[in-house]
Structures are given as C-alpha cells and as structure tokens.
Short mmCIF file of C-alpha atoms and ligand atoms in Angstrom, two decimals:
data_model
loop_
_atom_site.label_atom_id
_atom_site.label_comp_id
_atom_site.label_asym_id
_atom_site.label_seq_id
_atom_site.Cartn_x
_atom_site.Cartn_y
_atom_site.Cartn_z
CA MET A 1094 0.00 0.00 0.00
CA LYS A 1095 2.98 2.31 0.69
CA ARG A 1096 4.10 2.45 -2.95
CA ILE A 1097 0.61 2.79 -4.45
CA SER A 1098 -0.27 6.20 -5.92
CA ILE A 1099 -2.93 8.37 -4.25
CA LYS A 1100 -5.11 7.87 -7.34
CA TRP A 1101 -5.15 4.10 -6.79
CA LYS A 1102 -5.44 4.41 -3.01
CA LEU A 1103 -8.52 6.64 -3.31
CA THR A 1104 -10.07 4.37 -5.94
CA ILE A 1105 -9.50 1.26 -3.80
CA LEU A 1106 -10.87 2.95 -0.65
CA TYR A 1107 -13.82 4.36 -2.53
CA THR A 1108 -14.58 0.97 -4.15
CA LEU A 1109 -14.29 -0.81 -0.79
CA PHE A 1110 -16.66 1.75 0.72
CA MET A 1111 -19.08 1.24 -2.18
CA MET A 1112 -18.92 -2.54 -1.73
CA ILE A 1113 -19.63 -2.31 2.01
CA LEU A 1114 -22.49 0.12 1.34
CA VAL A 1115 -23.95 -2.13 -1.36
CA CYS A 1116 -23.67 -5.20 0.89
CA ILE A 1117 -25.43 -3.44 3.79
CA THR A 1118 -28.14 -2.03 1.51
CA TRP A 1119 -28.58 -5.38 -0.17
CA THR A 1120 -28.93 -7.31 3.13
CA LEU A 1121 -31.36 -4.72 4.52
CA LEU A 1122 -33.41 -4.67 1.34
CA LEU A 1123 -33.48 -8.43 1.21
CA SER A 1124 -34.78 -8.97 4.73
CA LEU A 1125 -37.19 -6.04 4.53
CA SER A 1126 -38.47 -6.78 1.06
CA ASN A 1127 -39.09 -10.46 1.89
CA ARG A 1128 -41.18 -9.45 4.89
CA GLU A 1129 -42.80 -6.46 3.16
CA ILE A 1130 -43.65 -8.33 0.00
CA LEU A 1131 -45.21 -11.22 1.89
CA SER A 1132 -47.25 -8.94 4.16
CA SER A 1133 -48.40 -6.80 1.21
CA VAL A 1134 -49.33 -10.01 -0.62
CA LYS A 1135 -51.47 -11.06 2.35
CA GLN A 1136 -53.15 -7.66 2.39
CA GLN A 1137 -53.77 -7.88 -1.34
CA LEU A 1138 -55.38 -11.28 -0.89
CA LYS A 1139 -57.71 -9.95 1.80
CA ASP A 1140 -58.61 -6.83 -0.22
CA GLN A 1141 -59.38 -8.88 -3.28
CA VAL A 1142 -61.62 -11.25 -1.32
CA TYR A 1143 -63.50 -8.38 0.34
CA GLY A 1144 -63.85 -6.54 -2.99
CA SER A 1145 -65.22 -9.59 -4.76
CA PHE A 1146 -68.48 -9.51 -2.78
CA ASP A 1147 -69.49 -6.70 -5.20
CA GLU A 1148 -69.52 -9.28 -7.98
CA LEU A 1149 -72.41 -11.16 -6.24
CA GLU A 1150 -76.04 -10.17 -6.69
CA TYR A 1151 -79.27 -11.84 -5.62
CA GLU A 1152 -82.15 -10.92 -7.88
CA ASP A 1153 -85.31 -12.69 -8.89
CA GLN A 1154 -84.52 -15.71 -6.69
CA THR A 1155 -81.25 -16.14 -8.58
CA LEU A 1156 -77.71 -15.67 -7.38
CA ASP A 1157 -75.74 -13.81 -10.11
CA ILE A 1158 -71.97 -14.19 -9.94
CA ASP A 1159 -70.00 -11.94 -12.27
CA SER A 1160 -67.46 -13.77 -14.39
CA ASP A 1161 -64.84 -11.18 -13.27
CA ILE A 1162 -64.32 -13.56 -10.35
CA LEU A 1163 -62.44 -15.79 -12.80
CA ASN A 1164 -59.99 -13.00 -13.81
CA MET A 1165 -57.28 -14.09 -11.37
CA GLU A 1166 -56.08 -10.56 -10.72
CA ASN A 1167 -52.58 -10.54 -9.16
CA GLY A 1168 -52.51 -14.33 -9.45
CA ILE A 1169 -55.27 -14.75 -6.87
CA PHE A 1170 -57.73 -17.61 -7.37
CA LEU A 1171 -61.25 -16.74 -6.18
CA SER A 1172 -64.07 -19.22 -5.47
CA VAL A 1173 -67.63 -18.73 -4.15
CA TYR A 1174 -69.44 -21.05 -1.69
CA ASP A 1175 -72.98 -21.03 -0.29
CA GLY A 1176 -73.97 -20.97 3.38
CA GLN A 1177 -73.47 -24.76 3.58
CA LYS A 1178 -69.94 -24.29 2.27
CA LYS A 1179 -70.81 -25.90 -1.05
CA PHE A 1180 -68.75 -24.78 -4.09
CA LEU A 1181 -70.81 -22.58 -6.41
CA TYR A 1182 -68.46 -20.85 -8.82
CA GLY A 1183 -64.85 -19.77 -9.33
CA LYS A 1184 -61.35 -21.09 -9.85
CA ILE A 1185 -59.23 -23.31 -7.61
CA PRO A 1186 -55.60 -24.19 -8.48
CA ALA A 1187 -55.27 -27.73 -9.87
CA ASP A 1188 -52.76 -28.92 -7.26
CA PHE A 1189 -54.58 -27.28 -4.34
CA PRO A 1190 -55.46 -29.94 -1.73
CA ALA A 1191 -59.04 -30.93 -0.90
CA ALA A 1192 -60.41 -27.76 0.47
CA PRO A 1193 -59.71 -27.09 4.13
CA ALA A 1194 -62.79 -26.01 6.09
CA LEU A 1195 -63.97 -22.51 5.31
CA LYS A 1196 -63.51 -20.06 8.14
CA ASN A 1197 -64.65 -16.51 8.38
CA ASP A 1198 -61.95 -13.78 8.10
CA GLU A 1199 -59.06 -16.12 8.70
CA LEU A 1200 -55.76 -16.38 6.86
CA HIS A 1201 -54.26 -19.87 6.52
CA THR A 1202 -51.09 -21.32 5.11
CA VAL A 1203 -51.64 -24.60 3.30
CA SER A 1204 -48.82 -26.77 1.91
CA ALA A 1205 -49.16 -29.57 -0.59
CA ASN A 1206 -47.02 -31.07 -3.37
CA GLY A 1207 -44.10 -28.83 -2.46
CA ILE A 1208 -46.20 -25.68 -2.91
CA THR A 1209 -47.33 -23.39 -0.13
CA TRP A 1210 -50.53 -21.37 -0.42
CA TYR A 1211 -52.14 -18.53 1.45
CA THR A 1212 -55.92 -18.87 1.74
CA PHE A 1213 -58.30 -16.27 3.05
CA ASP A 1214 -62.02 -16.88 3.55
CA SER A 1215 -64.70 -14.33 4.24
CA LYS A 1216 -68.42 -14.68 4.90
CA HIS A 1217 -71.03 -12.23 3.67
CA THR A 1218 -74.82 -12.20 4.01
CA LEU A 1219 -76.78 -11.44 0.82
CA ASN A 1220 -80.22 -10.02 1.33
CA GLY A 1221 -82.83 -12.72 0.57
CA TYR A 1222 -80.23 -15.39 -0.19
CA GLY A 1223 -78.39 -15.88 3.08
CA ASP A 1224 -74.71 -16.50 3.74
CA VAL A 1225 -72.05 -16.79 1.01
CA TYR A 1226 -68.32 -17.43 1.40
CA ILE A 1227 -65.61 -16.22 -0.89
CA ARG A 1228 -62.22 -17.90 -0.69
CA GLY A 1229 -59.04 -16.39 -2.12
CA ILE A 1230 -56.01 -18.61 -2.81
CA LEU A 1231 -52.52 -17.35 -3.63
CA SER A 1232 -49.30 -19.35 -4.21
CA VAL A 1233 -46.65 -18.25 -1.69
CA THR A 1234 -44.06 -20.36 -3.52
CA LYS A 1235 -44.56 -18.35 -6.72
CA THR A 1236 -44.29 -15.06 -4.86
CA GLU A 1237 -41.10 -16.24 -3.17
CA ALA A 1238 -39.79 -17.45 -6.52
CA SER A 1239 -40.20 -13.95 -7.93
CA ILE A 1240 -38.29 -12.57 -4.92
CA THR A 1241 -35.52 -15.12 -5.58
CA VAL A 1242 -35.35 -13.95 -9.21
CA LEU A 1243 -35.04 -10.39 -7.92
CA ILE A 1244 -32.25 -11.43 -5.57
CA ARG A 1245 -30.40 -13.25 -8.34
CA MET A 1246 -30.72 -10.25 -10.62
CA SER A 1247 -29.43 -7.92 -7.94
CA LEU A 1248 -26.52 -10.33 -7.27
CA PHE A 1249 -25.44 -9.72 -10.85
CA ILE A 1250 -26.38 -6.04 -11.14
CA MET A 1251 -24.79 -4.90 -7.85
CA PRO A 1252 -21.21 -6.05 -8.68
CA VAL A 1253 -21.55 -4.58 -12.18
CA LEU A 1254 -22.63 -1.29 -10.59
CA VAL A 1255 -19.68 -1.40 -8.16
CA ILE A 1256 -17.21 -2.05 -11.03
CA LEU A 1257 -18.77 0.77 -13.05
CA ALA A 1258 -18.54 3.11 -10.06
CA ALA A 1259 -14.89 2.08 -9.49
CA VAL A 1260 -13.91 2.75 -13.14
CA LEU A 1261 -15.77 6.05 -13.15
CA GLY A 1262 -14.25 6.97 -9.78
CA TYR A 1263 -10.74 6.16 -11.08
CA PHE A 1264 -11.13 8.59 -13.97
CA ILE A 1265 -12.74 11.32 -11.88
CA ILE A 1266 -10.03 11.03 -9.18
CA GLY A 1267 -7.38 11.07 -11.93
CA LYS A 1268 -8.86 14.27 -13.31
CA LEU A 1269 -9.05 15.85 -9.85
CA LEU A 1270 -5.43 14.94 -9.09
CA ARG A 1271 -4.08 16.16 -12.45
CA PRO A 1272 -2.81 19.45 -10.93
CA VAL A 1273 -0.66 17.39 -8.54
CA ASN A 1274 0.98 15.62 -11.50
CA THR A 1275 1.59 18.98 -13.16
CA MET A 1276 3.25 20.15 -9.94
CA ILE A 1277 5.44 17.03 -9.81
CA HIS A 1278 6.50 17.56 -13.45
CA THR A 1279 7.35 21.20 -12.83
CA VAL A 1280 9.34 20.37 -9.69
CA LEU A 1281 11.25 17.65 -11.59
CA GLU A 1282 11.93 20.11 -14.42
CA ILE A 1283 13.22 22.67 -11.92
CA GLN A 1284 15.39 19.98 -10.32
CA GLU A 1285 16.79 18.90 -13.69
CA SER A 1286 17.42 22.31 -15.17
CA GLU A 1287 18.24 23.96 -11.83
CA ASP A 1288 16.22 26.85 -13.17
CA LEU A 1289 14.44 28.46 -10.25
CA SER A 1290 12.68 30.93 -12.55
CA LYS A 1291 10.17 28.24 -13.61
CA ARG A 1292 6.73 28.37 -11.98
CA ILE A 1293 3.89 25.89 -11.43
CA PRO A 1294 0.94 26.71 -13.69
CA GLY A 1295 -2.23 27.67 -11.75
CA THR A 1296 -5.36 25.51 -11.78
CA LYS A 1297 -8.62 26.63 -13.37
CA THR A 1298 -10.53 26.34 -10.11
CA GLN A 1299 -9.45 28.26 -7.04
CA ASP A 1300 -9.30 25.16 -4.85
CA GLU A 1301 -6.68 23.72 -2.44
CA PHE A 1302 -4.40 22.77 -5.34
CA TYR A 1303 -4.51 26.33 -6.61
CA ARG A 1304 -3.46 27.56 -3.17
CA LEU A 1305 -0.75 24.90 -2.94
CA ALA A 1306 0.63 25.96 -6.35
CA GLU A 1307 0.54 29.61 -5.20
CA CYS A 1308 2.43 28.75 -1.97
CA PHE A 1309 4.96 26.73 -3.93
CA ASN A 1310 5.51 29.50 -6.47
CA ASP A 1311 5.89 31.95 -3.62
CA MET A 1312 8.53 29.73 -2.05
CA LEU A 1313 10.32 29.37 -5.41
CA SER A 1314 10.40 33.17 -5.81
CA ARG A 1315 11.94 33.55 -2.37
CA LEU A 1316 14.47 30.79 -3.03
CA GLU A 1317 15.36 32.32 -6.37
CA THR A 1318 15.90 35.73 -4.79
CA SER A 1319 18.02 34.35 -1.98
CA PHE A 1320 20.12 32.21 -4.36
CA GLN A 1321 20.65 35.18 -6.63
CA ARG A 1322 21.61 37.28 -3.63
CA GLU A 1323 24.07 34.62 -2.47
CA LYS A 1324 25.60 34.32 -5.94
CA GLN A 1325 25.78 38.07 -6.28
CA PHE A 1326 27.45 38.31 -2.88
CA THR A 1327 30.01 35.58 -3.76
CA SER A 1328 30.69 37.22 -7.09
CA ASP A 1329 31.09 40.71 -5.53
CA VAL A 1330 33.40 39.46 -2.78
CA SER A 1331 35.50 37.50 -5.27
CA HIS A 1332 35.84 40.59 -7.48
CA GLU A 1333 36.83 42.70 -4.49
CA LEU A 1334 39.43 40.13 -3.39
CA ARG A 1335 41.00 39.74 -6.82
CA THR A 1336 42.77 43.12 -6.83
CA PRO A 1337 44.44 42.92 -3.38
CA ILE A 1338 45.57 39.32 -4.09
CA THR A 1339 47.07 40.38 -7.42
CA VAL A 1340 48.85 43.24 -5.62
CA ILE A 1341 50.21 40.84 -2.94
CA LEU A 1342 51.43 38.42 -5.62
CA SER A 1343 53.11 41.11 -7.71
CA HIS A 1344 54.86 42.53 -4.61
CA CYS A 1345 56.01 39.03 -3.68
CA ASP A 1346 57.35 38.51 -7.24
CA TYR A 1347 59.13 41.85 -7.08
CA LEU A 1348 60.81 41.07 -3.73
CA MET A 1349 61.79 37.56 -4.87
CA GLU A 1350 63.32 38.97 -8.06
CA GLN A 1351 65.44 41.42 -6.01
CA GLY A 1352 67.08 38.47 -4.23
CA THR A 1353 68.33 40.81 -1.50
CA LEU A 1354 66.28 39.36 1.33
CA PRO A 1355 67.87 37.22 4.05
CA LYS A 1356 67.24 33.46 3.64
CA ASP A 1357 64.66 33.09 6.43
CA CYS A 1358 62.69 36.12 5.14
CA GLN A 1359 62.78 34.60 1.65
CA LYS A 1360 61.26 31.40 3.06
CA GLU A 1361 58.49 33.37 4.77
CA LEU A 1362 57.88 35.26 1.54
CA GLU A 1363 57.57 31.97 -0.36
CA ILE A 1364 54.88 30.87 2.08
CA ILE A 1365 53.02 34.19 1.58
CA GLN A 1366 53.31 33.77 -2.20
CA GLN A 1367 52.08 30.17 -2.02
CA ARG A 1368 49.07 31.08 0.11
CA ALA A 1369 48.26 34.12 -2.03
CA SER A 1370 48.30 32.05 -5.22
CA ASN A 1371 46.04 29.48 -3.50
CA MET A 1372 43.68 32.33 -2.66
CA ALA A 1373 43.82 33.59 -6.25
CA LYS A 1374 42.87 30.08 -7.44
CA MET A 1375 40.03 29.91 -4.95
CA VAL A 1376 38.70 33.33 -5.91
CA SER A 1377 38.67 32.45 -9.60
CA GLN A 1378 36.85 29.17 -8.81
CA LEU A 1379 34.34 31.04 -6.67
CA LEU A 1380 33.76 33.51 -9.49
CA LEU A 1381 33.02 30.64 -11.85
CA LEU A 1382 30.72 28.86 -9.43
CA SER A 1383 28.77 32.06 -8.84
CA ARG A 1384 27.97 32.31 -12.53
CA PRO A 1385 24.26 32.14 -13.28
CA ASN A 1386 22.65 28.87 -14.40
CA PRO A 1387 24.28 27.73 -17.70
CA ASN A 1388 20.78 27.12 -19.09
CA ILE A 1389 20.07 30.81 -18.70
CA SER A 1390 23.49 32.26 -19.55
CA PRO A 1391 25.06 30.00 -22.16
CA LEU A 1392 28.71 28.87 -22.11
CA ASN A 1393 31.34 30.06 -24.51
CA VAL A 1394 30.86 27.06 -26.77
CA GLU A 1395 33.10 26.37 -29.78
CA SER A 1396 34.10 23.31 -31.76
CA ILE A 1397 37.16 21.79 -30.05
CA ASN A 1398 39.45 18.79 -30.39
CA VAL A 1399 39.14 17.22 -26.93
CA SER A 1400 41.89 14.68 -27.63
CA GLU A 1401 44.49 17.40 -28.34
CA LEU A 1402 43.29 19.46 -25.40
CA THR A 1403 43.63 16.45 -23.03
CA GLU A 1404 47.14 15.61 -24.31
CA MET A 1405 48.18 19.20 -23.73
CA VAL A 1406 46.86 19.20 -20.14
CA VAL A 1407 48.54 15.83 -19.41
CA GLU A 1408 51.88 17.14 -20.68
CA GLU A 1409 51.59 20.23 -18.47
CA GLU A 1410 50.60 18.15 -15.44
CA ARG A 1411 53.67 15.91 -15.76
CA ILE A 1412 55.74 18.72 -14.21
CA PRO A 1413 53.92 18.95 -10.82
CA ALA A 1414 53.54 15.12 -10.88
CA GLU A 1415 57.32 14.71 -11.03
CA VAL A 1416 57.66 16.42 -7.65
CA LYS A 1417 56.06 13.28 -6.14
CA GLN A 1418 57.67 10.96 -8.72
CA ILE A 1419 54.22 10.14 -10.03
CA GLN A 1420 53.99 8.73 -13.58
CA ILE A 1421 51.05 9.85 -15.73
CA TYR A 1422 49.89 7.31 -18.33
CA ALA A 1423 47.56 8.62 -21.02
CA GLU A 1424 45.24 6.46 -23.14
CA ILE A 1425 43.64 9.05 -25.37
CA GLU A 1426 41.52 8.13 -28.37
CA PRO A 1427 42.59 10.51 -31.16
CA ALA A 1428 40.47 13.15 -32.90
CA ILE A 1429 37.53 13.30 -30.49
CA LYS A 1430 35.70 16.50 -31.29
CA THR A 1431 32.72 18.24 -29.75
CA ALA A 1432 31.25 21.65 -29.17
CA ALA A 1433 32.21 22.76 -25.66
CA ASP A 1434 33.68 25.58 -23.60
CA GLN A 1435 37.44 25.03 -24.05
CA ALA A 1436 38.54 26.93 -20.92
CA LEU A 1437 36.08 25.01 -18.77
CA LEU A 1438 37.13 21.62 -20.17
CA ILE A 1439 40.78 22.43 -19.45
CA ARG A 1440 39.76 23.42 -15.92
CA LEU A 1441 37.90 20.12 -15.51
CA TRP A 1442 40.95 18.03 -16.51
CA VAL A 1443 43.36 20.17 -14.47
CA ASN A 1444 41.25 19.90 -11.32
CA LEU A 1445 40.90 16.11 -11.62
CA ILE A 1446 44.60 15.49 -12.43
CA ASN A 1447 45.74 17.97 -9.74
CA ASN A 1448 43.65 16.10 -7.17
CA ALA A 1449 45.07 12.77 -8.37
CA ILE A 1450 48.60 14.16 -7.83
CA GLN A 1451 47.63 15.81 -4.57
CA TYR A 1452 46.07 12.70 -3.06
CA GLY A 1453 48.25 10.20 -4.98
CA LYS A 1454 51.09 8.34 -3.28
CA GLU A 1455 54.78 9.17 -3.80
CA GLY A 1456 56.10 7.21 -6.76
CA GLY A 1457 52.59 6.16 -7.74
CA ARG A 1458 50.81 6.26 -11.08
CA ILE A 1459 47.92 8.15 -12.62
CA THR A 1460 46.02 6.93 -15.67
CA VAL A 1461 44.15 9.42 -17.82
CA THR A 1462 41.77 7.94 -20.40
CA LEU A 1463 39.63 9.55 -23.05
CA GLN A 1464 37.27 7.70 -25.34
CA LYS A 1465 33.94 8.19 -27.03
CA THR A 1466 30.74 6.31 -27.66
CA ASN A 1467 28.10 7.23 -30.24
CA THR A 1468 26.65 9.82 -27.92
CA ASN A 1469 29.19 10.63 -25.20
CA ILE A 1470 32.75 11.60 -24.49
CA ILE A 1471 34.00 9.58 -21.54
CA GLY A 1472 36.99 10.90 -19.66
CA ALA A 1473 38.54 9.34 -16.56
CA VAL A 1474 41.37 9.99 -14.11
CA MET A 1475 42.51 7.07 -11.99
CA ASP A 1476 45.08 7.19 -9.19
CA ASP A 1477 46.54 4.75 -6.67
CA GLY A 1478 46.51 7.24 -3.81
CA ILE A 1479 44.91 7.54 -0.41
CA GLY A 1480 41.32 7.00 -1.60
CA ILE A 1481 38.15 8.35 -0.01
CA GLU A 1482 36.14 6.93 2.90
CA PRO A 1483 32.68 5.67 1.75
CA GLU A 1484 30.89 8.08 4.13
CA ASP A 1485 32.75 11.05 2.54
CA LEU A 1486 31.96 10.08 -1.05
CA PRO A 1487 28.48 11.65 -1.28
CA HIS A 1488 29.79 14.96 0.13
CA ILE A 1489 32.91 15.58 -1.94
CA TRP A 1490 30.82 17.49 -4.53
CA GLN A 1491 29.70 20.05 -1.97
CA ARG A 1492 31.41 23.41 -1.90
CA PHE A 1493 34.17 23.75 0.71
CA TYR A 1494 33.92 20.06 1.68
CA GLN A 1495 37.25 18.45 2.44
CA ALA A 1496 37.12 14.78 3.34
CA ASP A 1497 39.88 15.06 5.91
CA PRO A 1498 41.20 18.61 6.22
CA SER A 1499 44.13 17.37 8.32
CA ARG A 1500 45.59 15.45 5.38
CA THR A 1501 45.21 18.27 2.85
CA SER A 1502 48.44 20.06 2.15
CA GLU A 1503 49.25 23.71 1.53
CA GLN A 1504 48.89 23.02 -2.18
CA SER A 1505 45.25 22.05 -1.88
CA GLY A 1506 42.40 24.42 -2.52
CA ALA A 1507 39.45 25.00 -0.28
CA GLY A 1508 37.16 22.21 -1.35
CA LEU A 1509 36.03 23.96 -4.53
CA GLY A 1510 37.80 21.82 -7.15
CA LEU A 1511 35.27 18.97 -7.37
CA PRO A 1512 32.13 21.19 -7.13
CA MET A 1513 33.56 23.03 -10.09
CA VAL A 1514 34.28 19.81 -12.01
CA LYS A 1515 30.68 18.72 -11.38
CA TRP A 1516 29.37 22.12 -12.42
CA ILE A 1517 31.38 22.01 -15.68
CA ALA A 1518 30.20 18.46 -16.55
CA GLU A 1519 26.56 19.38 -15.85
CA ALA A 1520 26.81 22.72 -17.64
CA HIS A 1521 27.73 20.67 -20.74
CA GLY A 1522 24.70 18.42 -20.21
CA GLY A 1523 26.76 15.59 -18.72
CA HIS A 1524 27.58 14.16 -15.32
CA ILE A 1525 30.44 12.78 -13.25
CA GLU A 1526 30.87 9.63 -11.19
CA VAL A 1527 33.41 8.46 -8.65
CA THR A 1528 34.57 5.12 -7.31
CA SER A 1529 37.12 5.00 -4.56
CA THR A 1530 38.64 2.58 -2.07
CA LYS A 1531 40.51 3.73 0.98
CA ASN A 1532 44.30 3.30 0.54
CA ILE A 1533 43.83 1.73 -2.92
CA GLY A 1534 42.91 4.73 -5.05
CA SER A 1535 40.14 6.67 -6.76
CA LYS A 1536 38.66 6.89 -10.23
CA PHE A 1537 36.71 9.92 -11.43
CA THR A 1538 34.78 9.42 -14.69
CA PHE A 1539 32.86 12.14 -16.52
CA PHE A 1540 30.37 11.79 -19.37
CA ILE A 1541 29.67 14.69 -21.71
CA PRO A 1542 27.26 14.38 -24.64
CA ILE A 1543 28.86 14.95 -28.06
CA ARG A 1544 27.46 18.07 -29.73
CA ASN A 1545 28.06 19.56 -33.14
CA LEU A 1546 27.87 23.24 -33.88
P1 LIG B 2712 40.35 20.27 -2.38
O1 LIG B 2712 40.64 21.66 -2.69
O2 LIG B 2712 40.32 19.98 -0.94
O3 LIG B 2712 41.16 19.29 -3.17
P2 LIG B 2712 38.17 19.23 -3.95
O4 LIG B 2712 36.81 19.77 -4.12
O5 LIG B 2712 39.02 19.14 -5.15
O6 LIG B 2712 38.83 20.13 -2.83
O7 LIG B 2712 38.06 17.83 -3.28
C1 LIG B 2712 37.24 17.66 -2.15
C2 LIG B 2712 37.77 16.54 -1.29
O8 LIG B 2712 37.66 15.29 -1.98
C3 LIG B 2712 39.25 16.68 -0.99
O9 LIG B 2712 39.44 17.44 0.18
C4 LIG B 2712 39.72 15.27 -0.81
O10 LIG B 2712 39.53 14.86 0.53
C5 LIG B 2712 38.78 14.45 -1.67
N1 LIG B 2712 39.42 14.08 -2.97
C6 LIG B 2712 39.30 14.68 -4.14
N2 LIG B 2712 40.00 14.03 -5.10
C7 LIG B 2712 40.58 12.97 -4.49
C8 LIG B 2712 41.43 11.89 -4.92
N3 LIG B 2712 41.83 11.78 -6.20
N4 LIG B 2712 41.83 10.99 -3.99
C9 LIG B 2712 41.42 11.08 -2.72
N5 LIG B 2712 40.64 12.07 -2.23
C10 LIG B 2712 40.21 12.99 -3.10
#
C-alpha cells in the first residue's frame, strides 16, 4: 500500500466503501423486502376477497356471480361457496389440496405437493339469499420465486454497478489529481534544469491545489531571490578580493626577483606567495561557481578537439607530478571532437589530475583515459593514492567540503575543485561519477554528450 499512488489508493478505498455500502443495503433490502412483500401479498389477498363480494347479486330468486371472479387478478384464485360451504363458482388451483374447512376472516397457510398457499375466507350475508363465502387462494411459492429472481438479478447487477462506479471513480479522481501531477512535473523540471525561474501553472478552479501551487511558487520566488543574492554576494566578494591578491602576488614577485632578502625572510615570503596564489585560485573558482545557471546564460561554446586538449593538459601536469615521482599514463583516443567551452574543459581536466597528484602516493601512477561512444565523451582519471572513505563520497561534490582537512596540504584548494568539475560536466549536459577505495585509489569518470555546432 505504501508504494501505491494516491489515485489508486482513493479508488481502492472508494470501491471498498461502495462494496460495504452495497452489501449493507442489499442485506437490509433483502430482509425487509421479503417481509414487506409477503405482508403486502397477504393484504392484497384480503382486499381482493372483500372486494369480490361486489360481484355477487341476488335478484329474482337467482344468485348472479360476475365472471370477473375468474380474472385471477394478481394471481389470486377466487371461489364462491354457499352458506353450507358448497362450491358454487370460481377457480381453484389444480394442485390445491381438498379444500380445508372454510372459516370466516381467517388467513391460513396450506402446503401440498411442495407448494405453499395462502388462503383467506370471508363470509357475507346477501339479502334474501343468506350466507355466502368467498375464498381467495394465492401461491406463496410463486411469490417467493419472484423474490428469488429479484435477488439473483441484484446479485449480478450490484457487482456490475460497483465495477462501473470504481472505473468512473478512477477517472474522476485522476482528473481531480491532475494538478498534482503537473506540480510534480514542474518540480522535476526545476530539479533537472536547476532553473528556479520556472513556476507551477495555476489551476482553473481556485481550490486547495490552486493555493498549494501559489504557496509553492511563492517559495520558489523567495528561493530564487536568496540564491541570486548569495551568488551576487560571492561574485562581488571575489571581485573585491582579486585586486588585493594580485597586488600581494606582484609585490612578492618583485621582492623575490630582487634576491636581497635574508634566507629566512625569503622562506616566509615563499609561504606568503604560495598562500596568495592558492587564494587567487580559490577566488577564480568562486567567481566561476557564482555564474548564473548555464541554461540561462550559455557557455562560450566552440568546436574543439578534446583529444588534443587532453594531451596538452597531461603534458603540463607531468611537471607537478614529477615532484612526487608520479607517472602519468595517457590512453587518449585521437580526434575526439565536440562543441564545448574550451577553458572550462581544461579546468575540468586540471582539477581532476591535480587532485590525483595531490592525493596520490609518492612514486605512484595516474592513468588518464579519453574515449567516445556514439553519444558521449567519456573521460577518466585514476590514481593509486589515499582513496576516499565511503561516508565522505556523497559529500565531496559540496562546496568547501574536504574529506579530511588534516591530510590536505598547503597546495590544496578550499574544497572547490570537485564542485567546479561537477558544475562544468553538468553545464555541458553531462555528469560525473566516482569510485574510490581507501588506501587503494580513486577513479573519477565524466560523461559529456557529443554536440556539433
Ligand atoms: P580540495 O581543494 O580539498 O582538493 P576538492 O573539491 O578538489 O577540494 O576535493 C574535495 C575533497 O575530496 C578533498 O578534500 C579530498 O579529501 C577528496 N578528494 C578529491 N579528489 C581525491 C582523490 N583523487 N583521492 C582522494 N581524495 C580525493
């Protein structure tokens, strides 16, 4: 029941409710109707007998009995008897037993040959003639048989009605819940495109769904404003920091070039220079991450040879890798081309290979591979370094997250490298995956769809 949609849940509940209601109604009707029908039948029998005395007339020493007595209205057999209870006229059912004694105003139940009958006798005095009896006979078995037919019919009709109601209910509930599906689609679209400017379309009726959509849109507007504010703030701060960092770096360069500083001061200056260049890297990464959604502000896309670009980055990265005696092996499929932002792709490779060097072991190896399928470019960087703990893996894509800050060196950034790699892959319509084992190594693989300009 947990995984069933609301549409199905409501339909099932509603159908169950209908079934219970039908069962209760059916049982009530059955017991009532049986009793009601039989008592109304008895009443009918009496009325017919009483009414039939109008068909008798005594005139000119003759008793006239109207032939209407033979009509068998409502299946009632009528017969007329004289004061000595001798049969005069009328109809008696063929299988009716030898007449039981006539009694005045009494209802009897007579059974014979598997049939049950109601009989009702009534005595009347005709002026000049004397007493006459009229007897009415009605088959109870036949009446009950017609009730049984009714029950059988309802046994078939009721389930059909319940099924019809369930099908109808399913469609009506589906129609009522359509705004919820629209909301789900919009939310998924927003999630996919990360475009907070999208809004949920309003419903035609001003019902609860309309209000829910309004509340949701309101929340989206607020989120959009606060995200924009945050991005603007990051971008402004980064811009403001760029100039003083550049000034620090240029002063450091100048002092280093002079070569007049004592050795220990030179060492301190190198540390300042190192930290300042780390800050410069961080600021430029922050500036990039604070860019608006790539769906809204497009990338600087051009047709590029990814194979050549990767080879170039690998060659450049061999220099820092040598510091740790790390060998970089490249398996690059030639002439892979796509439309992409060249600067961003370089940044993606550099960040991944830098991390592999950073967290790789002394004298280890890094493998860089590039290949393509019909639809995607698949790039991977594999190292045999320290690896990542499983509980850290889901978080390494978050800004400023460092799995174990104590093991990060002065060379490392501030936990912005991987968020940027992810951002670049997604900005190109792709994605990135990671597999890692502690003390064995890590493998980062990105997939970017091939596009032609
Ligand atoms: P940082 O500037 O700290 O390198 P990143 O965003 O590039 O920031 O990486 C986030 C964290 O993921 C790092 O602090 C590190 O713990 C972990 N990490 C990234 N790449 C690797 C790798 N190749 N091997 C092991 N750990 C890694």
